[in-house]
PDB file of C-alpha atoms in Angstrom:
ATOM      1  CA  UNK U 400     -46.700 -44.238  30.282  1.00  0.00           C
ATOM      2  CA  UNK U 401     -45.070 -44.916  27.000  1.00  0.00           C
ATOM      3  CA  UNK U 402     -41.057 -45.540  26.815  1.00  0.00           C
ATOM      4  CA  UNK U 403     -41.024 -42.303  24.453  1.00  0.00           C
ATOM      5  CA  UNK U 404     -43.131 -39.891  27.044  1.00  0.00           C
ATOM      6  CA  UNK U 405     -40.799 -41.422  29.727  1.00  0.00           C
ATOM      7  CA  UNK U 406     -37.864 -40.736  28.055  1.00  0.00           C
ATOM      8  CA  UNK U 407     -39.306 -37.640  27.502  1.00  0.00           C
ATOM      9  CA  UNK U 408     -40.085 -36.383  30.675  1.00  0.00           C
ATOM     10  CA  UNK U 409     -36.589 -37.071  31.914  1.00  0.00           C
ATOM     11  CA  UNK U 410     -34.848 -35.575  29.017  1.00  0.00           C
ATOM     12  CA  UNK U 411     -37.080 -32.214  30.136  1.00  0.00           C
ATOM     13  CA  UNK U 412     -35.820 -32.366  33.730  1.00  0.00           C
ATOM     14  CA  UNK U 413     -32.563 -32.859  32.725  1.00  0.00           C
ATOM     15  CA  UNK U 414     -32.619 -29.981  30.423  1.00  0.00           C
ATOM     16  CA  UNK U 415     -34.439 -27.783  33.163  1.00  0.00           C
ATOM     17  CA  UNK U 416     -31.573 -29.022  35.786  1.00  0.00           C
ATOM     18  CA  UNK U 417     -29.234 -27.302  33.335  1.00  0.00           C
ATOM     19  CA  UNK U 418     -30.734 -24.063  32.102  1.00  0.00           C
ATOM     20  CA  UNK U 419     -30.824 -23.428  36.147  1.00  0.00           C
ATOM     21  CA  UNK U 420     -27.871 -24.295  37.464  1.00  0.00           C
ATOM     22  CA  UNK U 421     -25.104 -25.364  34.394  1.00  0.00           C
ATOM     23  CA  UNK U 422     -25.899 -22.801  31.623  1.00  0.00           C
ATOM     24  CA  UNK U 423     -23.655 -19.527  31.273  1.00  0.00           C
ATOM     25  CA  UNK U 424     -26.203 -17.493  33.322  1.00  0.00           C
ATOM     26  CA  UNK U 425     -27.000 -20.576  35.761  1.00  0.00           C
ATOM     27  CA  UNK U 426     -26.641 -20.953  39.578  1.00  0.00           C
ATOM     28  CA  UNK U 427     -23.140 -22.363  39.343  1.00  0.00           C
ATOM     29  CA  UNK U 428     -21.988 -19.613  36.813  1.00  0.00           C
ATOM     30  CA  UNK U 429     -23.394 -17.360  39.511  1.00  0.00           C
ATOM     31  CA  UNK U 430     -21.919 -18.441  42.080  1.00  0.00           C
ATOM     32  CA  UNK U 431     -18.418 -18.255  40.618  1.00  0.00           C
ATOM     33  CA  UNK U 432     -19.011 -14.518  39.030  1.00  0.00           C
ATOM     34  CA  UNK U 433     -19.803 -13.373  43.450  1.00  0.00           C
ATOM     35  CA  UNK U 434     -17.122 -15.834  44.410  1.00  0.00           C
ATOM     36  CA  UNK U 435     -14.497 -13.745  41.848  1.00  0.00           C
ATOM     37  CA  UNK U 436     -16.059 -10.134  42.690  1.00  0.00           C
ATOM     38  CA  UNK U 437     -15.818 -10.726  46.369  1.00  0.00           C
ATOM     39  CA  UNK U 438     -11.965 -11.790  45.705  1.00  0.00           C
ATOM     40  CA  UNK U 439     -11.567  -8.798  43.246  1.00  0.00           C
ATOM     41  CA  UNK U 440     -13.503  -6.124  46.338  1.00  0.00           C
ATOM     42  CA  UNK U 441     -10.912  -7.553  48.591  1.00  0.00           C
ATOM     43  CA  UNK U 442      -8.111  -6.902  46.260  1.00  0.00           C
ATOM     44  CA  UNK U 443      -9.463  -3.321  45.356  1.00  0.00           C
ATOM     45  CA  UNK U 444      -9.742  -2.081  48.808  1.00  0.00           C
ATOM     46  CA  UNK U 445      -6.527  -3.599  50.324  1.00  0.00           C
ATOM     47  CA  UNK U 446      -4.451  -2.251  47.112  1.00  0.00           C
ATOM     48  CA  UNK U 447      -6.166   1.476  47.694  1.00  0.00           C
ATOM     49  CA  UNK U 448      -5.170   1.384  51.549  1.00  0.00           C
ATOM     50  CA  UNK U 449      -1.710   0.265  50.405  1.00  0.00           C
ATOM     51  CA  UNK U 450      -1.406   3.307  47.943  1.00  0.00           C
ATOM     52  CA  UNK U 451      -2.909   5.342  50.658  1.00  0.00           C
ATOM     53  CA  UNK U 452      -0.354   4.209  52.791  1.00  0.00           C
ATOM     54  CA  UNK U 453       2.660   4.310  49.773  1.00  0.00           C
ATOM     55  CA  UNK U 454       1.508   8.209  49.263  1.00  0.00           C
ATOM     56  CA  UNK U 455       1.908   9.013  52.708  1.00  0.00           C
ATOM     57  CA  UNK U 456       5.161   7.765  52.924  1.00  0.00           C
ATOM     58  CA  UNK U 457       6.280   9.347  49.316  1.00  0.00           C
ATOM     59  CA  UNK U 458       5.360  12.473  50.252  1.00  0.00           C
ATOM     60  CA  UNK U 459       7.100  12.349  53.480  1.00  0.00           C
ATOM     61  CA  UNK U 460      10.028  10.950  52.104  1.00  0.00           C
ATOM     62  CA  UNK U 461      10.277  14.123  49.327  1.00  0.00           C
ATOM     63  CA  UNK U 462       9.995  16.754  51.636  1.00  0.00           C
ATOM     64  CA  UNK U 463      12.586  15.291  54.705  1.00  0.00           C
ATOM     65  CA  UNK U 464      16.281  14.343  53.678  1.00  0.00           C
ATOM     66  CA  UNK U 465      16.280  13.033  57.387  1.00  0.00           C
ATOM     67  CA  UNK U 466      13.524  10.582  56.615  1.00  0.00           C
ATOM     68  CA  UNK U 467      15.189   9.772  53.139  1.00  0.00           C
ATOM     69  CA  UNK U 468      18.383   8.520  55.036  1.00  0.00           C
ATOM     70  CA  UNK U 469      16.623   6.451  57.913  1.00  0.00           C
ATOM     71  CA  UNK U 470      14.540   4.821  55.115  1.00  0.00           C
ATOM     72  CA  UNK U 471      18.057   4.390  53.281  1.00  0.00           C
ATOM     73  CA  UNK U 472      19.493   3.026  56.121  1.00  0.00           C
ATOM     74  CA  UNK U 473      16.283   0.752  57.264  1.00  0.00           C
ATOM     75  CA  UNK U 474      16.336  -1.272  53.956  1.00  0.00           C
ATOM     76  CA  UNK U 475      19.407  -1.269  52.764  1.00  0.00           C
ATOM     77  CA  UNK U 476      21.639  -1.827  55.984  1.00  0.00           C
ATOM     78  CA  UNK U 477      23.402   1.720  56.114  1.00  0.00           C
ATOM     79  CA  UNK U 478      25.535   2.605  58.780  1.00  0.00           C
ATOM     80  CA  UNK U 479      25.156   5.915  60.488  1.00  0.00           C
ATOM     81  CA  UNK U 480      28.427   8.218  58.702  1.00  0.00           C
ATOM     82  CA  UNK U 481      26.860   6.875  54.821  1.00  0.00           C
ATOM     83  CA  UNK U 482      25.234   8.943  52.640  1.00  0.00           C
ATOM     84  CA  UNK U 483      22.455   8.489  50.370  1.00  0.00           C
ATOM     85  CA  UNK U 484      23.320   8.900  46.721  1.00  0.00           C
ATOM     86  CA  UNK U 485      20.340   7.639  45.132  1.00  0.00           C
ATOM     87  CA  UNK U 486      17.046   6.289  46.350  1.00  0.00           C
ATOM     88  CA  UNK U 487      14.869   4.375  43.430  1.00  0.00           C
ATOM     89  CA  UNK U 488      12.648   1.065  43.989  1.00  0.00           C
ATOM     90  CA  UNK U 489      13.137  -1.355  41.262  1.00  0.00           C
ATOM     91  CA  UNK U 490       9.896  -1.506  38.591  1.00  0.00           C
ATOM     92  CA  UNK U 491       9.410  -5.452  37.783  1.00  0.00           C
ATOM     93  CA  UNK U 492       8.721  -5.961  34.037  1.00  0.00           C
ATOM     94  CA  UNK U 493       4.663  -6.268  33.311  1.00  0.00           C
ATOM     95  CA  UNK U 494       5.192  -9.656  32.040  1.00  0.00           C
ATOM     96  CA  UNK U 495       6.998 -11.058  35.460  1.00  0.00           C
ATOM     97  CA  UNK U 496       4.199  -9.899  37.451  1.00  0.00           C
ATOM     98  CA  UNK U 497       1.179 -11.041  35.462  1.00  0.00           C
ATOM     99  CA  UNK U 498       2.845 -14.400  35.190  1.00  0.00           C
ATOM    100  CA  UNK U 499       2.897 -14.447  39.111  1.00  0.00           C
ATOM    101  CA  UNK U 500      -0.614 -13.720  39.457  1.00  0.00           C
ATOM    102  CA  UNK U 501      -1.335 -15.951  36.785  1.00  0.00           C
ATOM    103  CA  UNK U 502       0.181 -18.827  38.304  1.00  0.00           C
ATOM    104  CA  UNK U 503      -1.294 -18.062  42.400  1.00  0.00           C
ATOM    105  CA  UNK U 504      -4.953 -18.503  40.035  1.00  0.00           C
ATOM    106  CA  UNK U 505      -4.078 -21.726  38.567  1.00  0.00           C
ATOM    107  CA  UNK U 506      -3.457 -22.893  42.044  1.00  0.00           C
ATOM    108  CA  UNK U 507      -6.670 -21.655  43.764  1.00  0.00           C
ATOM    109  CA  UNK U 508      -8.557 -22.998  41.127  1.00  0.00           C
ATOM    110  CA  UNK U 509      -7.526 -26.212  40.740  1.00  0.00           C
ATOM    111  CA  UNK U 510      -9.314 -27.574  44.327  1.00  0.00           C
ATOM    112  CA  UNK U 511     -12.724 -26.872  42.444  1.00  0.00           C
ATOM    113  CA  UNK U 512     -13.441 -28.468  39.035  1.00  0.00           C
ATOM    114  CA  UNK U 513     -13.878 -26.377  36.163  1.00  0.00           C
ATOM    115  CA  UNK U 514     -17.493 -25.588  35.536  1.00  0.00           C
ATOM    116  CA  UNK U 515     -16.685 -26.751  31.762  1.00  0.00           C
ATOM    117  CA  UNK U 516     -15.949 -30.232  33.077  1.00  0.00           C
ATOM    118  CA  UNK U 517     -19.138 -30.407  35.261  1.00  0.00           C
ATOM    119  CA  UNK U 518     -21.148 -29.522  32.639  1.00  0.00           C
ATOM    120  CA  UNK U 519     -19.481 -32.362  29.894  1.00  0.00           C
ATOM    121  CA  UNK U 520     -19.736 -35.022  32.455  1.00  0.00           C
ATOM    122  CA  UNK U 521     -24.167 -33.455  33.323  1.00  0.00           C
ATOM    123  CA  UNK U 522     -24.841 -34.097  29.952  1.00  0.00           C
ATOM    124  CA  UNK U 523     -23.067 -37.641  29.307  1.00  0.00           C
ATOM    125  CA  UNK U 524     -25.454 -38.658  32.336  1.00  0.00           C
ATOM    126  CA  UNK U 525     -27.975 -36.965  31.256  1.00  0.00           C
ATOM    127  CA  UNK U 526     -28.117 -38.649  27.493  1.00  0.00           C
ATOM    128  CA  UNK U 527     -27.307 -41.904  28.973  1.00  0.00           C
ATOM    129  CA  UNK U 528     -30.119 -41.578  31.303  1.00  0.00           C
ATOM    130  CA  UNK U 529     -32.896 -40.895  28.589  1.00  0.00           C
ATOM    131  CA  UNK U 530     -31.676 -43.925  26.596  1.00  0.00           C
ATOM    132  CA  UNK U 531     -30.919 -45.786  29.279  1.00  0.00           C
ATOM    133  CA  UNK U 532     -35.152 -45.228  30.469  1.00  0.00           C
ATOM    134  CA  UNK U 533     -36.491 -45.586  26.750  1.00  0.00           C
ATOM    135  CA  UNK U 534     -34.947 -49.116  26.243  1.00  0.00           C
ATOM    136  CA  UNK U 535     -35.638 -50.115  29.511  1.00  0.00           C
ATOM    137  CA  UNK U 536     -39.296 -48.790  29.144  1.00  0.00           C
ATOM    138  CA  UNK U 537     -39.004 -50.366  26.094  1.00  0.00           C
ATOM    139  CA  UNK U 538     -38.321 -53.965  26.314  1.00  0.00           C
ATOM    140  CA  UNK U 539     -41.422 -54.398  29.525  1.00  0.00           C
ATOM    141  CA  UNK U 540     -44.038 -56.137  28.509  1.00  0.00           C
ATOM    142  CA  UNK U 541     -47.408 -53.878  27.788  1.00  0.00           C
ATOM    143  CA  UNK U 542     -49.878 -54.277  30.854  1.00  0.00           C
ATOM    144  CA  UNK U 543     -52.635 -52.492  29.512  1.00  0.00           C
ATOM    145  CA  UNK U 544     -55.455 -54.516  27.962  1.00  0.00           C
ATOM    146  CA  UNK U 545     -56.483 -53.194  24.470  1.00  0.00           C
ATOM    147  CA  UNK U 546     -59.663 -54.798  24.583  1.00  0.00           C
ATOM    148  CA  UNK U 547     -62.350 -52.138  25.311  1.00  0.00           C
ATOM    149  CA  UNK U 548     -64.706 -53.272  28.269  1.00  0.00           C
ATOM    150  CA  UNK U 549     -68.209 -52.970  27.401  1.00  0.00           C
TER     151      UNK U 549
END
């Protein structure tokens, strides 16, 4: 086998390695789309039993003045002759809250390398490899004989 065919063969593994599992619609790219939908399922379903649960109490709390003032009282430490003037839950700003959830990702995510990284570091190994076999290929001595036997 010539250096070139060598190099050749392992440049078309490597390059096969990565269309299957490194590309954009690869195994690892996969794998990291069902890991997020799982998480985002998860989110969907406990956030809908919480509203569930948030409507329940909303609509209890409209109709009964009783339940208004032992909800008053439960959070906010009321004795029993206070009254309840106002009742309102405070409405963070959009941009607090997304940088919370923003910063909780960054944190799960940095255990696993980024996929970007994996990829960079594939195809460094991967170029070095197919050099590395054509000059080693390269510099052997020939051990065919090009003398045709009669």
């Amino acid at each position: 086998m010539t250096p070139a065919r060598a190099s050749f063969v392992v440049f078309y593994l490597s390059a096969l390695f990565y269309v299957f599992v490194l590309s954009g619609a690869g195994l690892a790219e996969r794998m990291k789309l069902n890991k997020e939908l799982d998480r985002v399922t998860g989110e969907v379903e406990r956030l809908i039993l919480e509203n569930q649960g948030l409507e329940e109490k909303e609509r209890r709390l409209k109709n009964d003045s009783y339940a208004l003032e032992k909800e008053a009282r439960k959070y906010y430490l009321l004795s029993e002759n206070a009254y309840v003037l106002k009742f309102e839950d405070p409405i963070l700003p959009v941009g607090e809250e997304k940088g919370r959830i923003q910063k909780a990702n960054v944190q799960a995510e940095l255990s696993v390398p980024p996929l970007s990284l994996i990829r960079f570091f594939y195809l460094s190994f991967s170029v070095f490899l197919v050099l590395g076999v054509y000059w080693k290929l390269k510099r052997l001595p020939h051990t065919s004989n090009s003398k045709r036997l009669i």
